[in-house]
mmCIF file of C-alpha atoms and ligand atoms in Angstrom:
data_model
loop_
_atom_site.group_PDB
_atom_site.id
_atom_site.type_symbol
_atom_site.label_atom_id
_atom_site.label_comp_id
_atom_site.label_asym_id
_atom_site.label_seq_id
_atom_site.Cartn_x
_atom_site.Cartn_y
_atom_site.Cartn_z
ATOM 1 C CA MET A 1 -29.930 -82.142 -108.730
ATOM 2 C CA ILE A 2 -31.511 -81.320 -112.257
ATOM 3 C CA ASN A 3 -32.811 -84.673 -112.752
ATOM 4 C CA GLN A 4 -34.342 -85.065 -109.411
ATOM 5 C CA LEU A 5 -35.736 -81.630 -109.760
ATOM 6 C CA LYS A 6 -37.523 -82.359 -113.085
ATOM 7 C CA GLU A 7 -38.986 -85.384 -111.476
ATOM 8 C CA LEU A 8 -40.504 -83.277 -108.842
ATOM 9 C CA VAL A 9 -41.465 -80.501 -111.134
ATOM 10 C CA SER A 10 -43.189 -82.921 -113.597
ATOM 11 C CA LYS A 11 -45.457 -84.205 -110.919
ATOM 12 C CA LYS A 12 -48.136 -81.244 -111.199
ATOM 13 C CA SER A 13 -49.645 -80.397 -107.638
ATOM 14 C CA VAL A 14 -51.884 -77.159 -107.557
ATOM 15 C CA SER A 15 -52.908 -76.457 -104.181
ATOM 16 C CA GLY A 16 -55.347 -78.952 -102.893
ATOM 17 C CA ASN A 17 -54.213 -81.678 -105.404
ATOM 18 C CA GLU A 18 -50.790 -82.756 -104.114
ATOM 19 C CA ARG A 19 -51.271 -86.299 -104.319
ATOM 20 C CA VAL A 20 -48.879 -87.318 -107.233
ATOM 21 C CA VAL A 21 -46.148 -85.195 -105.968
ATOM 22 C CA ALA A 22 -46.858 -86.587 -102.162
ATOM 23 C CA SER A 23 -46.563 -90.333 -103.549
ATOM 24 C CA TYR A 24 -43.424 -89.410 -105.563
ATOM 25 C CA ILE A 25 -41.964 -87.924 -102.538
ATOM 26 C CA LYS A 26 -43.030 -90.777 -100.174
ATOM 27 C CA GLU A 27 -41.246 -93.314 -102.510
ATOM 28 C CA GLN A 28 -38.198 -91.210 -102.268
ATOM 29 C CA ILE A 29 -37.689 -90.743 -98.515
ATOM 30 C CA LEU A 30 -39.247 -94.121 -97.144
ATOM 31 C CA PRO A 31 -35.802 -95.547 -96.681
ATOM 32 C CA TYR A 32 -34.466 -92.653 -95.005
ATOM 33 C CA ALA A 33 -37.228 -92.328 -92.211
ATOM 34 C CA ASP A 34 -38.240 -94.253 -89.015
ATOM 35 C CA LYS A 35 -41.749 -93.510 -89.818
ATOM 36 C CA VAL A 36 -43.653 -92.001 -92.660
ATOM 37 C CA TYR A 37 -47.384 -91.112 -92.678
ATOM 38 C CA GLU A 38 -49.961 -88.563 -94.085
ATOM 39 C CA ASP A 39 -52.725 -86.518 -92.286
ATOM 40 C CA ALA A 40 -56.320 -85.798 -92.953
ATOM 41 C CA LEU A 41 -55.344 -82.758 -95.309
ATOM 42 C CA GLY A 42 -52.671 -84.595 -97.227
ATOM 43 C CA ASN A 43 -49.539 -83.618 -95.564
ATOM 44 C CA LEU A 44 -46.697 -85.798 -95.850
ATOM 45 C CA ILE A 45 -44.678 -86.475 -92.543
ATOM 46 C CA ALA A 46 -41.487 -88.165 -91.895
ATOM 47 C CA VAL A 47 -39.869 -88.875 -88.507
ATOM 48 C CA ARG A 48 -36.252 -89.547 -87.729
ATOM 49 C CA ARG A 49 -35.788 -90.549 -84.164
ATOM 50 C CA GLY A 50 -33.275 -88.805 -81.963
ATOM 51 C CA GLU A 51 -32.516 -87.684 -78.601
ATOM 52 C CA GLY A 52 -33.217 -83.682 -78.077
ATOM 53 C CA PRO A 53 -36.182 -81.359 -78.809
ATOM 54 C CA LYS A 54 -38.656 -81.831 -81.463
ATOM 55 C CA VAL A 55 -37.840 -80.005 -84.694
ATOM 56 C CA MET A 56 -40.209 -79.672 -87.490
ATOM 57 C CA VAL A 57 -38.943 -78.785 -90.834
ATOM 58 C CA MET A 58 -41.421 -77.959 -93.465
ATOM 59 C CA ALA A 59 -41.454 -77.389 -97.294
ATOM 60 C CA HIS A 60 -44.682 -76.983 -99.116
ATOM 61 C CA MET A 61 -45.609 -79.318 -101.932
ATOM 62 C CA ASP A 62 -48.253 -77.109 -103.614
ATOM 63 C CA GLU A 63 -47.976 -74.810 -106.476
ATOM 64 C CA ILE A 64 -49.998 -71.755 -107.925
ATOM 65 C CA GLY A 65 -52.217 -72.573 -110.691
ATOM 66 C CA LEU A 66 -55.848 -72.231 -111.972
ATOM 67 C CA VAL A 67 -59.214 -73.716 -111.400
ATOM 68 C CA ALA A 68 -62.120 -74.219 -114.012
ATOM 69 C CA THR A 69 -65.122 -72.432 -112.873
ATOM 70 C CA PHE A 70 -67.188 -72.503 -115.842
ATOM 71 C CA ALA A 71 -67.180 -73.077 -119.834
ATOM 72 C CA ASP A 72 -68.828 -70.379 -121.860
ATOM 73 C CA ASP A 73 -71.033 -70.629 -124.799
ATOM 74 C CA LYS A 74 -67.888 -70.630 -127.044
ATOM 75 C CA GLY A 75 -66.357 -73.474 -125.347
ATOM 76 C CA PHE A 76 -63.619 -71.152 -123.626
ATOM 77 C CA ILE A 77 -62.666 -72.357 -119.969
ATOM 78 C CA ARG A 78 -63.030 -69.451 -117.346
ATOM 79 C CA VAL A 79 -60.864 -69.984 -114.579
ATOM 80 C CA SER A 80 -59.967 -68.262 -111.243
ATOM 81 C CA ALA A 81 -56.555 -68.298 -109.365
ATOM 82 C CA VAL A 82 -55.381 -70.765 -107.135
ATOM 83 C CA GLY A 83 -52.807 -68.872 -105.006
ATOM 84 C CA GLY A 84 -51.030 -65.642 -106.293
ATOM 85 C CA VAL A 85 -51.486 -66.056 -109.915
ATOM 86 C CA HIS A 86 -50.727 -62.855 -111.691
ATOM 87 C CA PRO A 87 -52.294 -62.830 -115.447
ATOM 88 C CA GLN A 88 -49.499 -60.269 -116.609
ATOM 89 C CA LYS A 89 -46.845 -62.908 -115.404
ATOM 90 C CA THR A 90 -48.319 -65.868 -116.757
ATOM 91 C CA ALA A 91 -50.427 -64.963 -119.868
ATOM 92 C CA GLY A 92 -49.558 -66.734 -123.150
ATOM 93 C CA ARG A 93 -48.401 -69.919 -121.392
ATOM 94 C CA PRO A 94 -49.547 -73.353 -122.175
ATOM 95 C CA VAL A 95 -51.233 -75.034 -119.373
ATOM 96 C CA ILE A 96 -52.244 -78.900 -118.558
ATOM 97 C CA PHE A 97 -55.280 -79.909 -116.705
ATOM 98 C CA GLU A 98 -55.155 -82.845 -114.222
ATOM 99 C CA ASN A 99 -56.520 -85.252 -116.780
ATOM 100 C CA GLY A 100 -53.873 -84.119 -119.160
ATOM 101 C CA VAL A 101 -55.751 -81.857 -121.589
ATOM 102 C CA MET A 102 -53.879 -78.876 -122.593
ATOM 103 C CA GLY A 103 -54.477 -75.307 -123.576
ATOM 104 C CA VAL A 104 -53.398 -72.103 -123.782
ATOM 105 C CA PHE A 105 -53.951 -69.471 -120.767
ATOM 106 C CA VAL A 106 -55.043 -66.077 -122.160
ATOM 107 C CA ALA A 107 -55.221 -62.877 -120.157
ATOM 108 C CA GLY A 108 -58.101 -60.360 -121.172
ATOM 109 C CA LYS A 109 -57.423 -56.798 -122.209
ATOM 110 C CA GLU A 110 -57.202 -55.528 -118.658
ATOM 111 C CA GLN A 111 -55.594 -58.462 -117.349
ATOM 112 C CA LYS A 112 -58.109 -59.099 -114.650
ATOM 113 C CA MET A 113 -58.480 -62.659 -113.514
ATOM 114 C CA SER A 114 -62.254 -62.439 -114.228
ATOM 115 C CA ASP A 115 -61.225 -61.649 -118.120
ATOM 116 C CA CYS A 116 -58.863 -64.553 -118.497
ATOM 117 C CA TYR A 117 -59.705 -67.932 -119.993
ATOM 118 C CA ILE A 118 -58.012 -71.376 -121.066
ATOM 119 C CA ASP A 119 -58.576 -72.240 -124.628
ATOM 120 C CA ILE A 120 -58.488 -75.855 -125.331
ATOM 121 C CA GLY A 121 -59.613 -75.803 -128.687
ATOM 122 C CA ALA A 122 -63.355 -76.723 -128.149
ATOM 123 C CA LYS A 123 -65.956 -76.145 -130.655
ATOM 124 C CA ASP A 124 -68.463 -74.984 -128.044
ATOM 125 C CA GLN A 125 -69.575 -75.342 -124.565
ATOM 126 C CA ARG A 126 -70.557 -78.969 -124.747
ATOM 127 C CA ASP A 127 -67.306 -80.182 -126.402
ATOM 128 C CA ALA A 128 -65.301 -78.274 -123.738
ATOM 129 C CA LEU A 129 -67.241 -79.887 -120.874
ATOM 130 C CA SER A 130 -66.856 -83.340 -122.539
ATOM 131 C CA ARG A 131 -63.005 -82.997 -122.243
ATOM 132 C CA ILE A 132 -62.472 -81.008 -118.849
ATOM 133 C CA GLU A 133 -64.560 -81.032 -115.762
ATOM 134 C CA ILE A 134 -65.559 -77.855 -113.675
ATOM 135 C CA GLY A 135 -63.497 -77.558 -110.782
ATOM 136 C CA MET A 136 -60.366 -79.210 -112.282
ATOM 137 C CA THR A 137 -57.073 -77.507 -111.595
ATOM 138 C CA ALA A 138 -54.493 -76.819 -114.297
ATOM 139 C CA SER A 139 -50.842 -76.104 -113.965
ATOM 140 C CA PHE A 140 -48.491 -73.965 -116.126
ATOM 141 C CA VAL A 141 -46.431 -76.195 -118.556
ATOM 142 C CA THR A 142 -42.729 -75.643 -117.872
ATOM 143 C CA GLU A 143 -39.279 -76.240 -118.962
ATOM 144 C CA THR A 144 -36.481 -77.576 -116.305
ATOM 145 C CA PHE A 145 -32.714 -76.704 -117.530
ATOM 146 C CA GLU A 146 -29.654 -75.399 -116.349
ATOM 147 C CA THR A 147 -27.695 -72.297 -117.608
ATOM 148 C CA GLY A 148 -24.543 -71.259 -116.192
ATOM 149 C CA GLU A 149 -24.680 -71.618 -112.328
ATOM 150 C CA LYS A 150 -28.349 -71.293 -112.555
ATOM 151 C CA ILE A 151 -31.466 -73.530 -112.545
ATOM 152 C CA VAL A 152 -34.298 -72.357 -114.318
ATOM 153 C CA SER A 153 -37.860 -74.182 -114.182
ATOM 154 C CA GLY A 154 -41.522 -73.492 -113.151
ATOM 155 C CA ALA A 155 -42.888 -74.273 -109.761
ATOM 156 C CA LEU A 156 -39.226 -73.632 -108.216
ATOM 157 C CA ASP A 157 -41.713 -72.364 -105.353
ATOM 158 C CA ASN A 158 -41.445 -74.810 -103.823
ATOM 159 C CA ARG A 159 -40.151 -77.793 -105.438
ATOM 160 C CA ILE A 160 -36.824 -76.469 -104.728
ATOM 161 C CA GLY A 161 -37.550 -76.565 -101.072
ATOM 162 C CA CYS A 162 -38.857 -79.957 -101.199
ATOM 163 C CA PHE A 163 -35.641 -81.097 -102.974
ATOM 164 C CA CYS A 164 -33.494 -79.488 -100.119
ATOM 165 C CA LEU A 165 -35.696 -81.536 -97.516
ATOM 166 C CA ILE A 166 -35.462 -84.747 -99.545
ATOM 167 C CA GLU A 167 -31.841 -84.356 -99.425
ATOM 168 C CA ALA A 168 -31.487 -83.508 -95.836
ATOM 169 C CA LEU A 169 -33.230 -86.702 -94.936
ATOM 170 C CA LYS A 170 -30.944 -88.651 -97.556
ATOM 171 C CA ARG A 171 -27.775 -87.126 -96.281
ATOM 172 C CA LEU A 172 -28.444 -86.876 -92.380
ATOM 173 C CA LYS A 173 -26.130 -89.030 -90.328
ATOM 174 C CA ASN A 174 -26.423 -88.275 -86.651
ATOM 175 C CA CYS A 175 -29.539 -86.451 -85.730
ATOM 176 C CA SER A 176 -29.437 -84.551 -82.518
ATOM 177 C CA CYS A 177 -33.161 -83.862 -82.280
ATOM 178 C CA GLU A 178 -36.474 -85.531 -82.869
ATOM 179 C CA PHE A 179 -36.795 -84.656 -86.617
ATOM 180 C CA TYR A 180 -40.023 -84.193 -88.380
ATOM 181 C CA ALA A 181 -39.682 -83.420 -91.942
ATOM 182 C CA VAL A 182 -43.153 -82.193 -93.361
ATOM 183 C CA PHE A 183 -44.037 -81.615 -96.969
ATOM 184 C CA THR A 184 -47.095 -79.482 -96.622
ATOM 185 C CA VAL A 185 -50.155 -79.013 -98.549
ATOM 186 C CA GLN A 186 -52.059 -75.640 -99.416
ATOM 187 C CA GLU A 187 -49.284 -73.226 -98.433
ATOM 188 C CA GLU A 188 -50.133 -70.922 -101.521
ATOM 189 C CA VAL A 189 -53.708 -70.363 -100.496
ATOM 190 C CA GLY A 190 -52.959 -69.222 -96.806
ATOM 191 C CA LEU A 191 -50.570 -71.738 -95.060
ATOM 192 C CA ARG A 192 -53.104 -74.314 -94.207
ATOM 193 C CA GLY A 193 -51.497 -77.615 -94.313
ATOM 194 C CA ALA A 194 -48.715 -76.408 -91.742
ATOM 195 C CA LYS A 195 -51.659 -75.145 -89.412
ATOM 196 C CA VAL A 196 -52.825 -78.883 -88.676
ATOM 197 C CA SER A 197 -49.538 -80.388 -88.806
ATOM 198 C CA GLY A 198 -47.773 -78.110 -86.477
ATOM 199 C CA PHE A 199 -50.740 -78.775 -83.984
ATOM 200 C CA GLU A 200 -50.272 -82.391 -84.479
ATOM 201 C CA ILE A 201 -46.429 -82.425 -83.934
ATOM 202 C CA ALA A 202 -46.180 -79.569 -81.345
ATOM 203 C CA PRO A 203 -42.492 -78.686 -81.915
ATOM 204 C CA GLU A 204 -40.191 -76.740 -80.048
ATOM 205 C CA VAL A 205 -38.693 -75.173 -82.996
ATOM 206 C CA ALA A 206 -40.240 -75.043 -86.465
ATOM 207 C CA LEU A 207 -38.204 -74.269 -89.782
ATOM 208 C CA ALA A 208 -39.523 -73.480 -93.138
ATOM 209 C CA VAL A 209 -37.421 -74.302 -96.291
ATOM 210 C CA ASP A 210 -38.749 -72.130 -99.036
ATOM 211 C CA VAL A 211 -38.321 -69.556 -101.786
ATOM 212 C CA THR A 212 -37.751 -65.854 -101.382
ATOM 213 C CA LEU A 213 -37.971 -63.100 -103.747
ATOM 214 C CA SER A 214 -34.492 -61.738 -105.070
ATOM 215 C CA GLY A 215 -33.622 -58.042 -105.637
ATOM 216 C CA ASP A 216 -30.873 -58.607 -108.017
ATOM 217 C CA HIS A 217 -32.553 -58.110 -111.515
ATOM 218 C CA PRO A 218 -34.363 -55.259 -113.325
ATOM 219 C CA GLU A 219 -37.729 -56.533 -112.130
ATOM 220 C CA GLY A 220 -36.231 -57.365 -108.784
ATOM 221 C CA ALA A 221 -38.315 -56.860 -105.353
ATOM 222 C CA ASP A 222 -37.216 -54.230 -102.778
ATOM 223 C CA THR A 223 -34.755 -56.737 -101.128
ATOM 224 C CA SER A 224 -31.192 -57.543 -100.603
ATOM 225 C CA ALA A 225 -31.407 -61.030 -101.251
ATOM 226 C CA SER A 226 -29.387 -62.087 -104.500
ATOM 227 C CA LEU A 227 -28.835 -65.277 -106.289
ATOM 228 C CA GLY A 228 -25.586 -66.926 -105.691
ATOM 229 C CA LYS A 229 -25.003 -65.421 -102.280
ATOM 230 C CA GLY A 230 -25.800 -68.328 -100.150
ATOM 231 C CA CYS A 231 -28.631 -69.358 -98.040
ATOM 232 C CA ALA A 232 -30.899 -66.479 -96.996
ATOM 233 C CA ILE A 233 -31.683 -66.734 -93.148
ATOM 234 C CA LYS A 234 -35.110 -65.505 -92.852
ATOM 235 C CA MET A 235 -35.671 -62.542 -90.478
ATOM 236 C CA ARG A 236 -39.427 -61.665 -91.063
ATOM 237 C CA ASP A 237 -42.050 -61.503 -93.724
ATOM 238 C CA ARG A 238 -45.758 -60.692 -93.586
ATOM 239 C CA SER A 239 -46.469 -64.052 -91.776
ATOM 240 C CA ALA A 240 -43.967 -64.162 -88.906
ATOM 241 C CA ILE A 241 -41.169 -62.482 -87.117
ATOM 242 C CA CYS A 242 -38.488 -65.290 -86.726
ATOM 243 C CA SER A 243 -37.081 -66.070 -83.141
ATOM 244 C CA ARG A 244 -33.907 -64.251 -82.448
ATOM 245 C CA GLU A 245 -32.383 -67.614 -81.005
ATOM 246 C CA VAL A 246 -32.996 -69.477 -84.166
ATOM 247 C CA VAL A 247 -31.484 -66.795 -86.446
ATOM 248 C CA GLU A 248 -28.496 -66.497 -84.045
ATOM 249 C CA ASP A 249 -28.170 -70.392 -83.900
ATOM 250 C CA LEU A 250 -28.256 -70.706 -87.839
ATOM 251 C CA GLU A 251 -25.894 -67.663 -88.441
ATOM 252 C CA ASN A 252 -23.351 -68.979 -85.868
ATOM 253 C CA LEU A 253 -23.376 -72.468 -87.325
ATOM 254 C CA ALA A 254 -23.165 -70.983 -90.771
ATOM 255 C CA ALA A 255 -19.841 -68.862 -89.916
ATOM 256 C CA ARG A 256 -18.384 -72.143 -87.973
ATOM 257 C CA LYS A 257 -19.113 -74.135 -90.932
ATOM 258 C CA GLY A 258 -18.130 -71.742 -93.487
ATOM 259 C CA ILE A 259 -21.430 -71.900 -95.428
ATOM 260 C CA PRO A 260 -22.451 -68.689 -97.322
ATOM 261 C CA ILE A 261 -25.417 -67.033 -95.903
ATOM 262 C CA GLN A 262 -27.360 -63.750 -96.648
ATOM 263 C CA ARG A 263 -30.520 -62.210 -94.905
ATOM 264 C CA ASP A 264 -34.019 -62.557 -95.962
ATOM 265 C CA VAL A 265 -36.162 -59.647 -95.152
ATOM 266 C CA LEU A 266 -39.287 -59.566 -97.111
ATOM 267 C CA SER A 267 -42.139 -56.974 -96.946
ATOM 268 C CA SER A 268 -44.595 -58.977 -98.659
ATOM 269 C CA GLY A 269 -45.136 -62.781 -98.777
ATOM 270 C CA GLY A 270 -45.380 -65.423 -96.122
ATOM 271 C CA THR A 271 -44.578 -68.901 -95.463
ATOM 272 C CA ASP A 272 -45.465 -72.094 -93.384
ATOM 273 C CA ILE A 273 -43.975 -71.054 -89.978
ATOM 274 C CA GLY A 274 -46.502 -68.251 -89.994
ATOM 275 C CA SER A 275 -49.045 -70.743 -89.069
ATOM 276 C CA VAL A 276 -46.796 -72.927 -86.496
ATOM 277 C CA GLN A 277 -45.493 -69.895 -84.711
ATOM 278 C CA LEU A 278 -48.742 -69.006 -82.763
ATOM 279 C CA LEU A 279 -49.930 -72.545 -82.268
ATOM 280 C CA GLY A 280 -50.301 -73.760 -78.436
ATOM 281 C CA LYS A 281 -47.885 -71.981 -76.197
ATOM 282 C CA GLY A 282 -45.978 -70.725 -79.019
ATOM 283 C CA VAL A 283 -43.185 -72.190 -81.368
ATOM 284 C CA GLN A 284 -39.657 -70.715 -82.030
ATOM 285 C CA VAL A 285 -39.413 -70.327 -85.734
ATOM 286 C CA GLY A 286 -36.898 -69.766 -88.366
ATOM 287 C CA GLY A 287 -36.461 -70.113 -92.146
ATOM 288 C CA LEU A 288 -34.039 -71.186 -94.526
ATOM 289 C CA SER A 289 -34.664 -69.359 -97.901
ATOM 290 C CA ILE A 290 -33.581 -69.861 -101.578
ATOM 291 C CA PRO A 291 -33.717 -66.515 -103.574
ATOM 292 C CA ILE A 292 -35.384 -66.911 -107.078
ATOM 293 C CA ARG A 293 -36.056 -64.664 -109.785
ATOM 294 C CA TYR A 294 -39.548 -64.178 -111.472
ATOM 295 C CA CYS A 295 -41.197 -66.019 -108.499
ATOM 296 C CA HIS A 296 -44.826 -66.851 -109.148
ATOM 297 C CA SER A 297 -44.619 -66.668 -112.962
ATOM 298 C CA ALA A 298 -44.395 -69.905 -115.143
ATOM 299 C CA ILE A 299 -40.654 -69.848 -114.999
ATOM 300 C CA GLU A 300 -38.510 -69.159 -112.199
ATOM 301 C CA MET A 301 -34.521 -68.971 -111.640
ATOM 302 C CA ALA A 302 -32.393 -70.148 -108.686
ATOM 303 C CA ASP A 303 -28.802 -70.592 -108.197
ATOM 304 C CA ARG A 304 -27.511 -74.166 -107.318
ATOM 305 C CA LYS A 305 -24.846 -72.745 -104.827
ATOM 306 C CA ASP A 306 -27.642 -71.157 -102.722
ATOM 307 C CA VAL A 307 -29.327 -74.797 -102.837
ATOM 308 C CA GLU A 308 -26.349 -76.644 -101.623
ATOM 309 C CA ALA A 309 -25.633 -73.912 -98.913
ATOM 310 C CA THR A 310 -29.286 -74.485 -97.800
ATOM 311 C CA ILE A 311 -28.914 -78.437 -97.584
ATOM 312 C CA ALA A 312 -25.542 -77.942 -95.824
ATOM 313 C CA LEU A 313 -27.100 -75.367 -93.239
ATOM 314 C CA LEU A 314 -29.960 -77.660 -92.638
ATOM 315 C CA LEU A 315 -27.791 -80.530 -91.982
ATOM 316 C CA ALA A 316 -25.487 -78.557 -89.641
ATOM 317 C CA TYR A 317 -28.652 -77.554 -87.820
ATOM 318 C CA LEU A 318 -29.947 -81.112 -87.469
ATOM 319 C CA GLU A 319 -26.753 -82.472 -86.232
ATOM 320 C CA LYS A 320 -25.578 -80.002 -83.869
HETATM 321 CO CO1 CO B 401 -45.368 -69.147 -103.546
HETATM 322 ZN ZN1 ZN B 402 -43.458 -70.762 -101.546
#
């Protein structure tokens, strides 16, 4: 698990710039799909043929980051946020631009994005612009390691979901549905990739495999989700209220198979199903969430048992 995750995280993919991670995932899944293709936005879609309804399972490939807006006279790179970046959670971290140039992300006194900058050690504006281009994205440099039962890494949101979906494709034996595994783009900037992919596939059921906030630590969210208690079945978040039938199906399956689960009720945030539920005549939706600590910081934490439970439940759902 940790080695594959390291590979996934090392391919940087700030929203709109997911190509590198997409081509890595494509290589991994090609032997396990009947068809693999990409659409105009860059969503990566793998199809496993089977009798039964169309089931779409999404995991977003993109991560939060920064984009260079201009270089000031002294050569500091001014930036804006791509997705939910909070200076107080990410200040002081090393960052890396698409072309490999590294720097330090510095938050201004009031920690407003407009005061933040990246210091690449440039002499002046000209020097800065000879090394990076306006519009280039930068991502947080991070470590990936295990401690106890826990996995620690940047961009667990949502490479850990991508990992689960890749594993499901690899381990799936008898698919009882027409299975569309979709690795989506631009989730962090408003669930954009999912919208066109959902329209194209027009599934009967759509699921999202994504992270959720945990409430089990001093800085935790107001939620019951905890690390180590199993796959968190999404009930609702700001983007969608999940379909009763899907939630019940997932909970019954988990009970039958002895897979540990908990519930995910989130008063903030959203995920890809929010863009798919309201397409066409409507789509039944649900979510398998992996609770993480320190979400949208440069270093997040998950529990391997929750990851395994999520893969097991996804497989049970696709095989039922
Ligand atoms: Co996110
Ligand atoms: Zn996410």
